[in-house]
Structures are given as C-alpha cells and as structure tokens.
Tab-separated table of C-alpha atoms in Angstrom:
chain	number	residue	atom	x	y	z
A	292	MET	CA	0.000	0.000	0.000
A	293	PRO	CA	1.554	3.377	-0.982
A	294	ALA	CA	2.477	5.782	1.800
A	295	PRO	CA	-0.021	8.615	2.307
A	296	LEU	CA	0.870	11.971	0.802
A	297	ARG	CA	2.192	14.676	3.030
A	298	PRO	CA	-0.195	17.604	3.496
A	299	ALA	CA	0.241	20.656	1.299
A	300	PRO	CA	3.279	22.473	2.707
A	301	ARG	CA	3.816	26.077	3.635
A	302	LEU	CA	6.287	26.832	0.874
A	303	ALA	CA	9.066	29.412	0.922
A	304	ILE	CA	10.841	30.364	-2.309
A	305	VAL	CA	14.230	31.845	-1.432
A	306	VAL	CA	15.861	34.135	-4.015
A	307	PRO	CA	19.380	35.599	-3.473
A	308	CYS	CA	19.778	38.929	-5.286
A	309	TYR	CA	22.881	40.935	-6.104
A	310	ASN	CA	22.473	44.013	-8.329
A	311	GLU	CA	19.326	42.582	-9.927
A	312	GLU	CA	17.414	45.826	-10.498
A	313	GLU	CA	16.894	45.041	-14.200
A	314	VAL	CA	15.365	41.632	-13.623
A	315	PHE	CA	13.748	41.938	-10.183
A	316	ALA	CA	10.284	43.083	-11.318
A	317	TYR	CA	10.052	40.210	-13.792
A	318	CYS	CA	11.314	37.741	-11.182
A	319	GLN	CA	8.789	38.858	-8.571
A	320	GLN	CA	5.919	38.855	-11.054
A	321	GLU	CA	6.648	35.362	-12.367
A	322	LEU	CA	7.254	33.761	-8.975
A	323	GLY	CA	4.270	35.550	-7.443
A	324	ALA	CA	1.981	34.305	-10.228
A	325	LEU	CA	3.317	30.774	-9.821
A	326	LEU	CA	2.775	30.857	-6.063
A	327	TYR	CA	-0.775	32.178	-6.537
A	328	THR	CA	-1.710	29.354	-8.928
A	329	MET	CA	-0.188	26.764	-6.607
A	330	VAL	CA	-2.274	28.132	-3.727
A	331	GLN	CA	-5.373	28.068	-5.945
A	332	ASP	CA	-4.629	24.443	-6.840
A	333	GLN	CA	-4.205	23.656	-3.110
A	334	MET	CA	-0.650	22.439	-3.695
A	335	VAL	CA	0.719	24.768	-1.012
A	336	GLN	CA	-0.677	26.634	1.960
A	337	PRO	CA	-2.138	30.147	1.495
A	338	ASP	CA	0.553	31.619	3.777
A	339	SER	CA	3.384	30.463	1.517
A	340	PHE	CA	5.791	33.269	0.640
A	341	LEU	CA	8.717	34.596	-1.391
A	342	LEU	CA	11.886	35.641	0.424
A	343	PHE	CA	14.288	37.923	-1.455
A	344	ILE	CA	17.799	38.321	-0.014
A	345	ASP	CA	19.706	41.463	-0.951
A	346	ASP	CA	23.390	40.497	-0.866
A	347	GLY	CA	24.768	44.021	-0.449
A	348	SER	CA	23.573	45.309	-3.827
A	349	ARG	CA	24.833	48.690	-5.020
A	350	ASP	CA	21.792	49.453	-7.184
A	351	THR	CA	18.068	49.794	-6.422
A	352	THR	CA	17.479	46.098	-5.700
A	353	TRP	CA	16.730	46.623	-1.994
A	354	THR	CA	14.406	49.553	-2.745
A	355	GLN	CA	12.431	47.335	-5.102
A	356	ILE	CA	12.317	44.542	-2.522
A	357	LYS	CA	10.919	46.955	0.078
A	358	THR	CA	8.291	48.151	-2.369
A	359	ALA	CA	7.296	44.570	-3.143
A	360	CYS	CA	7.019	43.817	0.578
A	361	ALA	CA	4.727	46.811	1.043
A	362	GLU	CA	2.485	45.814	-1.865
A	363	GLU	CA	2.355	42.024	-1.593
A	364	ILE	CA	1.543	39.993	1.525
A	365	CYS	CA	3.438	37.009	0.167
A	366	VAL	CA	6.777	38.825	-0.129
A	367	GLN	CA	9.479	39.071	2.541
A	368	GLY	CA	12.817	40.844	2.305
A	369	LEU	CA	16.203	40.286	3.924
A	370	LYS	CA	19.110	42.708	3.551
A	371	LEU	CA	22.650	41.659	4.421
A	372	SER	CA	24.939	44.330	5.831
A	373	ARG	CA	27.473	43.814	3.022
A	374	ASN	CA	28.129	41.617	0.013
A	375	GLU	CA	28.956	38.157	1.370
A	376	GLY	CA	28.707	36.094	-1.801
A	377	HIS	CA	25.999	33.893	-3.277
A	378	GLN	CA	26.518	30.894	-0.986
A	379	SER	CA	26.375	32.929	2.228
A	380	ALA	CA	23.332	34.866	0.990
A	381	LEU	CA	21.587	31.602	0.189
A	382	LEU	CA	22.379	30.210	3.638
A	383	ALA	CA	21.032	33.413	5.194
A	384	GLY	CA	17.777	32.930	3.307
A	385	LEU	CA	17.497	29.264	4.269
A	386	ALA	CA	18.163	30.043	7.937
A	387	THR	CA	15.501	32.768	7.909
A	388	ALA	CA	12.880	30.735	6.032
A	389	ALA	CA	13.303	27.399	7.821
A	390	PRO	CA	11.408	28.294	11.038
A	391	GLN	CA	8.487	29.584	8.961
A	392	ALA	CA	8.145	26.946	6.215
A	393	ASP	CA	7.683	23.212	5.733
A	394	ALA	CA	9.555	23.219	2.414
A	395	ILE	CA	12.034	25.722	0.965
A	396	VAL	CA	12.913	26.140	-2.715
A	397	SER	CA	16.029	28.103	-3.677
A	398	ILE	CA	16.354	29.682	-7.115
A	399	ASP	CA	18.455	32.431	-8.726
A	400	ALA	CA	16.837	35.767	-9.559
A	401	ASP	CA	17.592	35.530	-13.289
A	402	LEU	CA	15.000	32.709	-13.553
A	403	GLN	CA	17.077	30.781	-16.081
A	404	ASP	CA	15.983	27.758	-14.079
A	405	ASP	CA	12.466	26.658	-15.025
A	406	ILE	CA	10.110	27.904	-12.311
A	407	HIS	CA	7.421	25.453	-13.439
A	408	ALA	CA	9.651	22.645	-12.174
A	409	ILE	CA	8.778	23.910	-8.668
A	410	ARG	CA	5.350	22.299	-8.992
A	411	ARG	CA	6.983	18.929	-9.615
A	412	MET	CA	9.349	19.538	-6.712
A	413	VAL	CA	6.415	20.105	-4.377
A	414	GLU	CA	4.749	16.944	-5.689
A	415	ALA	CA	7.925	15.008	-4.923
A	416	TYR	CA	8.045	16.549	-1.441
A	417	ARG	CA	4.470	15.474	-0.774
A	418	ALA	CA	5.383	11.969	-1.964
A	419	GLY	CA	7.942	11.764	0.854
A	420	TYR	CA	11.187	13.232	-0.467
A	421	ASP	CA	13.106	15.714	1.686
A	422	VAL	CA	15.590	16.794	-0.994
A	423	VAL	CA	14.557	17.424	-4.615
A	424	TYR	CA	17.376	18.424	-6.966
A	425	GLY	CA	16.681	20.531	-10.033
A	426	VAL	CA	18.869	18.986	-12.738
A	427	ARG	CA	19.500	20.632	-16.098
A	428	GLU	CA	18.842	18.198	-18.919
A	429	SER	CA	20.070	20.743	-21.455
A	430	ARG	CA	22.598	23.605	-21.285
A	431	GLN	CA	22.115	24.847	-24.854
A	432	SER	CA	21.437	28.377	-23.580
A	433	ASP	CA	24.985	28.539	-22.152
A	434	THR	CA	28.014	29.464	-24.212
A	435	TRP	CA	30.252	26.637	-25.421
A	436	PHE	CA	32.962	27.659	-22.960
A	437	LYS	CA	30.645	27.830	-19.958
A	438	ARG	CA	28.934	24.560	-20.838
A	439	THR	CA	32.226	22.728	-21.385
A	440	SER	CA	33.949	24.141	-18.296
A	441	ALA	CA	30.945	23.450	-16.051
A	442	GLU	CA	30.588	19.844	-17.174
A	443	GLY	CA	34.352	19.378	-16.862
A	444	PHE	CA	34.195	20.712	-13.297
A	445	TYR	CA	31.430	18.266	-12.339
A	446	ARG	CA	33.479	15.378	-13.728
A	447	LEU	CA	36.599	16.580	-11.916
A	448	MET	CA	34.729	16.768	-8.614
A	449	ALA	CA	33.341	13.262	-9.152
A	450	ALA	CA	36.842	11.951	-9.903
A	451	MET	CA	38.012	13.411	-6.599
A	452	GLY	CA	35.314	11.572	-4.695
A	453	VAL	CA	32.968	14.504	-4.018
A	454	ARG	CA	29.306	13.502	-3.923
A	455	GLN	CA	27.563	16.004	-6.148
A	456	VAL	CA	24.598	15.774	-8.509
A	457	PHE	CA	25.753	16.251	-12.104
A	458	ASN	CA	24.423	19.432	-13.769
A	459	HIS	CA	22.764	20.602	-10.552
A	460	ALA	CA	23.455	24.113	-9.275
A	461	ASP	CA	21.446	25.706	-6.441
A	462	PHE	CA	17.914	25.114	-7.710
A	463	ARG	CA	16.439	22.630	-5.252
A	464	LEU	CA	13.728	21.950	-2.701
A	465	LEU	CA	14.631	21.108	0.890
A	466	SER	CA	12.268	20.073	3.641
A	467	GLN	CA	12.475	21.863	6.952
A	468	ARG	CA	14.439	19.036	8.572
A	469	ALA	CA	16.826	18.902	5.595
A	470	VAL	CA	17.539	22.635	5.978
A	471	GLU	CA	18.080	22.193	9.710
A	472	GLY	CA	20.530	19.400	8.926
A	473	LEU	CA	22.349	21.559	6.373
A	474	LEU	CA	22.696	24.417	8.853
A	475	ARG	CA	24.533	22.091	11.243
A	476	TYR	CA	27.512	22.274	8.893
A	477	THR	CA	29.092	25.364	10.364
A	478	GLU	CA	32.190	25.764	8.197
A	479	ARG	CA	32.660	29.315	6.949
A	480	ASN	CA	33.794	28.208	3.503
A	481	ALA	CA	30.571	26.461	2.593
A	482	TYR	CA	29.969	24.780	-0.761
A	483	ILE	CA	26.251	24.023	-0.577
A	484	ARG	CA	26.099	21.793	-3.656
A	485	GLY	CA	28.519	19.413	-1.974
A	486	LEU	CA	27.034	19.684	1.518
A	487	VAL	CA	23.404	18.871	0.643
A	488	PRO	CA	24.156	15.245	-0.369
A	489	LEU	CA	25.938	14.790	2.982
A	490	VAL	CA	22.727	15.647	4.845
A	491	GLY	CA	21.088	12.479	3.578
A	492	PHE	CA	17.291	12.000	3.784
A	493	PRO	CA	15.277	10.654	0.826
A	494	SER	CA	16.123	12.536	-2.372
A	495	THR	CA	15.115	12.600	-6.016
A	496	GLU	CA	15.654	14.679	-9.148
A	497	VAL	CA	13.453	16.876	-11.313
A	498	ARG	CA	14.804	17.554	-14.795
A	499	TYR	CA	14.229	20.745	-16.748
A	500	ALA	CA	15.611	22.765	-19.649
A	501	ARG	CA	17.624	25.837	-18.688
A	502	GLY	CA	16.443	29.060	-20.312
A	503	VAL	CA	18.149	32.324	-21.226
A	504	ARG	CA	18.562	35.306	-18.941
A	505	THR	CA	15.799	37.861	-19.547
A	506	ALA	CA	17.768	40.972	-18.528
A	507	GLY	CA	20.926	42.135	-16.828
A	508	GLU	CA	24.262	40.363	-16.747
A	509	SER	CA	25.401	37.134	-15.164
A	510	LYS	CA	26.695	37.576	-11.620
A	511	TYR	CA	29.068	34.671	-12.149
A	512	PRO	CA	31.837	35.824	-14.516
A	513	LEU	CA	34.846	33.607	-15.144
A	514	HIS	CA	36.818	34.638	-12.056
A	515	LYS	CA	33.853	33.941	-9.774
A	516	MET	CA	33.250	30.562	-11.381
A	517	LEU	CA	36.917	29.696	-10.830
A	518	ALA	CA	36.689	30.863	-7.221
A	519	LEU	CA	33.575	28.739	-6.653
A	520	GLY	CA	35.324	25.758	-8.205
A	521	MET	CA	38.349	26.209	-5.944
A	522	GLU	CA	35.996	26.611	-2.968
A	523	GLY	CA	34.223	23.398	-3.831
A	524	ILE	CA	37.391	21.363	-4.284
A	525	THR	CA	39.214	22.583	-1.176
A	526	SER	CA	36.077	22.496	1.000
A	527	MET	CA	34.929	19.006	0.088
A	528	THR	CA	38.016	16.867	-0.572
A	529	VAL	CA	41.700	16.413	0.336
A	530	THR	CA	42.431	14.629	-2.942
A	531	PRO	CA	44.703	17.463	-4.231
A	532	LEU	CA	46.958	16.941	-1.206
A	533	ARG	CA	47.100	13.236	-1.914
A	534	LEU	CA	47.905	13.958	-5.553
A	535	ILE	CA	50.832	16.088	-4.384
A	536	ALA	CA	52.100	13.171	-2.293
A	537	ALA	CA	51.653	10.789	-5.226
A	538	GLY	CA	53.400	13.228	-7.559
A	539	GLY	CA	56.285	13.594	-5.106
A	540	LEU	CA	56.647	9.816	-4.892
A	541	PHE	CA	56.618	9.541	-8.691
A	542	ILE	CA	59.318	12.206	-9.067
A	543	CYS	CA	61.453	10.466	-6.413
A	544	LEU	CA	61.203	7.169	-8.291
A	545	LEU	CA	61.975	8.956	-11.557
A	546	SER	CA	64.995	10.612	-9.930
A	547	LEU	CA	66.297	7.249	-8.654
A	548	THR	CA	65.946	5.812	-12.149
A	549	ALA	CA	67.768	8.784	-13.645
A	550	THR	CA	70.511	8.496	-11.010
A	551	TYR	CA	71.022	4.845	-11.866
A	552	TYR	CA	71.211	5.737	-15.574
A	553	VAL	CA	73.744	8.530	-14.956
A	554	LEU	CA	75.958	6.274	-12.802
A	555	VAL	CA	75.963	3.552	-15.461
A	556	ARG	CA	76.916	6.108	-18.123
A	557	LYS	CA	79.667	7.525	-15.895
A	558	PHE	CA	81.299	4.180	-15.170
A	559	ASN	CA	81.206	3.372	-18.887
A	560	GLY	CA	83.016	6.598	-19.628
A	561	ASN	CA	80.167	8.134	-21.598
A	562	THR	CA	79.640	11.298	-19.582
A	563	VAL	CA	78.283	14.219	-21.607
A	564	ALA	CA	78.172	17.839	-20.518
A	565	GLY	CA	74.480	18.661	-20.368
A	566	TRP	CA	73.710	21.785	-18.458
A	567	PRO	CA	70.465	22.346	-20.493
A	568	SER	CA	68.999	19.200	-18.973
A	569	ILE	CA	70.063	20.396	-15.537
A	570	ILE	CA	68.437	23.782	-16.049
A	571	LEU	CA	65.247	22.170	-17.331
A	572	SER	CA	65.200	19.866	-14.312
A	573	ILE	CA	65.593	22.805	-11.958
A	574	PHE	CA	62.778	24.721	-13.596
A	575	PHE	CA	60.546	21.643	-13.623
A	576	MET	CA	61.096	20.881	-9.961
A	577	GLY	CA	60.723	24.560	-9.063
A	578	GLY	CA	57.346	24.661	-10.813
A	579	VAL	CA	56.188	21.477	-9.079
A	580	GLN	CA	57.245	22.847	-5.706
A	581	MET	CA	55.533	26.206	-6.229
A	582	LEU	CA	52.309	24.514	-7.375
A	583	SER	CA	52.423	22.160	-4.406
A	584	LEU	CA	53.007	25.014	-1.984
A	585	GLY	CA	50.099	26.916	-3.527
A	586	ILE	CA	47.688	24.003	-3.047
A	587	ILE	CA	48.892	23.389	0.495
A	588	GLY	CA	48.622	27.113	1.198
A	589	GLU	CA	45.002	27.106	0.020
A	590	TYR	CA	44.155	24.456	2.587
A	591	ILE	CA	46.119	26.230	5.312
A	592	GLY	CA	44.216	29.421	4.462
A	593	LYS	CA	40.942	27.522	4.935
A	594	ILE	CA	42.126	26.341	8.351
A	595	TYR	CA	43.083	29.920	9.246
A	596	LEU	CA	39.649	31.243	8.323
A	597	GLU	CA	37.823	28.420	10.112
A	598	THR	CA	39.703	28.915	13.376
A	599	LYS	CA	38.576	32.547	13.521
A	600	GLN	CA	34.934	31.353	13.724
A	601	ARG	CA	33.656	34.583	12.243
A	602	PRO	CA	29.929	34.774	11.406
A	603	ARG	CA	29.009	34.040	7.812
A	604	PHE	CA	26.892	37.157	7.542
A	605	HIS	CA	25.040	39.909	9.398
A	606	VAL	CA	21.498	40.950	8.584
A	607	GLU	CA	20.896	44.677	8.360
A	608	SER	CA	17.122	44.586	7.805
A	609	PHE	CA	14.386	41.996	7.722
A	610	ILE	CA	10.904	42.751	6.437
A	611	SER	CA	8.385	40.039	7.245
A	612	GLN	CA	4.621	39.569	7.240
A	613	ASP	CA	2.555	37.647	9.740
A	614	GLU	CA	-0.512	35.635	8.789
A	615	LYS	CA	-3.035	38.329	9.701
A	616	ALA	CA	-2.037	41.501	7.839
A	617	ALA	CA	0.038	42.894	5.046
A	618	LEU	CA	2.547	45.677	5.485
A	619	LEU	CA	0.089	48.435	6.253
A	620	THR	CA	2.813	50.368	8.061
A	621	PRO	CA	6.143	49.383	6.532
A	622	ALA	CA	8.092	51.568	8.946
A	623	HIS	CA	6.915	49.420	11.839
A	624	SER	CA	7.485	46.139	10.031
A	625	GLU	CA	11.101	46.714	9.107
A	626	HIS	CA	13.411	46.065	11.992
A	627	GLN	CA	17.135	45.821	12.486
A	628	ILE	CA	18.500	42.463	13.557
A	629	GLU	CA	21.857	40.739	13.634
A	630	HIS	CA	21.657	37.111	12.714
A	631	ASP	CA	24.142	34.279	12.509
A	632	ILE	CA	23.416	30.787	11.258
A	633	PRO	CA	22.761	28.524	14.250
A	634	ALA	CA	25.350	25.886	15.027
C-alpha cells in the first residue's frame, strides 16, 4: 500500500539577489503568479511566501524589494549588511525561512531555471522526499565555454570523490528538517552543492531545460566561477593533497631511475656535458614545488579562516509579514536584527 501523501506544505521560495534591479520586477511577477496558482490548486498553503535576499547590492534592488514587501503579503525581504557572496546569501535565506516553512525552494533571480519545475518539486516533497534536486537536462542556452567548463568541473569533482549531482546548481527543494541538517555544517567556507548530499534523507531529481537570462548580466563571470570551483574542491576533498604526495613519490622514483642511468653512463666513460637538462630539471622541480606550496597554502588558508569562527553574515534589515495583515505600516514592520546561522 503506498504511503499517504504529506499535506500541502507552507512553501518558501528563497531568491538571493545581487544588483538585480533590471530583472527583479520580472522575477517577482513570475514567482508571485506561480505561487498564486499553486495556492489556488491547493498544492501549497495560502501563507506560503517569497523571500528575497539582498546580498549588499549597489543598485536599487533593496528599494524594489521593500516596495514589493509593502504591496504584496506574500513577499518578505532580507538585507545583508554587506556583500557576502551567493553561498552565504543563500544560507542566510534558508536560515531565515526554515522556522516559517515546511519546504524551501532556492532559485536564482535571473529565472534561467524553469520555475514550473517547482510544482513537480512540491509533488515530490508530498510523496515523501526531503531533498529534490533541479537537474538541467540541457545547457544549450549557455556558451560553449561555460557549458564545457561546467561539465568538466562536475566530472573533476566526481573523480576526486565529491558527492555532487551532475548538472545541478542551487535550484532545489529542501524540507524543513533537511535545511536544519544543512545548517549544522558550520564551516565558513561552505559549498552548498557538496554539503546537501551529505545531509542524507530521501532525495530525487526533477529535470528541466535551462532558459536564457531575460535581462541584466550574469553575476558569475569567469573569475567567480573559478573561485567557486576552488571553494568546492578545497572544502569538500583532500584529494589534491594526496595527488601532491603521489606526484612527489613519482618524481622520487623517476629521480632514482635517472641516477642509476647517470651512474651507469659515468662508469662506462660516456659522460656528456648537459647543463640544459640540468636547467630544465631545476625549472621543472621549481614549478612542481611552487604549485604544491600553492595548493597546500590554500588548505592552510581555509584552516586559518575556520579557526577565527567569524559569522558568515550579518542581517541589516528583515521585512516580514505575519498571517493576519500585510505591510500596512512598513516603517513598523522593518526592523534591524543581527543574525548568525545557528550551530
């Protein structure tokens, strides 16, 4: 006999925003319309809501969020005190939404991820899944370079033993207990895509086609993608350190072989002056040593940052709505709080 469906959840859709003034109105309109139809279809509770997180934007994003909060009962706003990065902003939104919601969906403000997949995510949640991954079945809207580099990164992470869903970014549904489990990982250098599989709980995938960005520019240029990749590798695996050890062992064995060859040549009287080979060897070993020190230094830097135990973020303003009234007096509904993710 199949397990009974969970009741319709109170759904929170969490949207990190950084300089999204060009796309915010479209994002709010589309997500608000989706939430309204889901309430009408009794898929989610009437007090479900959107939570926009302003990650220290320098444009009018926060002003637009405040206006949306004043006009729509289903909209909440969270403003971080400074730009902390996408992963920290997302964690701030999850930590804020978790006490209020049964299920939380995270999605980027550009809405390149298919918002209609959220309906299928909620259906999967009601069927008993605590984690529902949004997986891109097509990346044709991406450039060749971005598509190739992203897929190469996923394969590299898999080769290093990191559990990560292929072609999944940060579009997912988490149940309340899954979010609470995620927030127990208190490292400051968090890579959420790698942490969610560690939480466990029943999980499934929802596939969708990725669309094009409607307005504005991507907030993940090449240098940020490289930084995220480095964050993921050094936060989730020690394989690079083991590769250094393996490389060192290989070079030692190669050096012993070369030494044996040189000694044989010397005793046979076939010595040849070869300073070019010596210079090349010096440069080669110098490059290996510098690369090794750089990788080790990256890990030591992570240890340094973790030992400080600094908060991931501070919240400057939080605009919320209770179940009884909209923001009739926005000045009284916006309050200043300082918030750290619970341990």
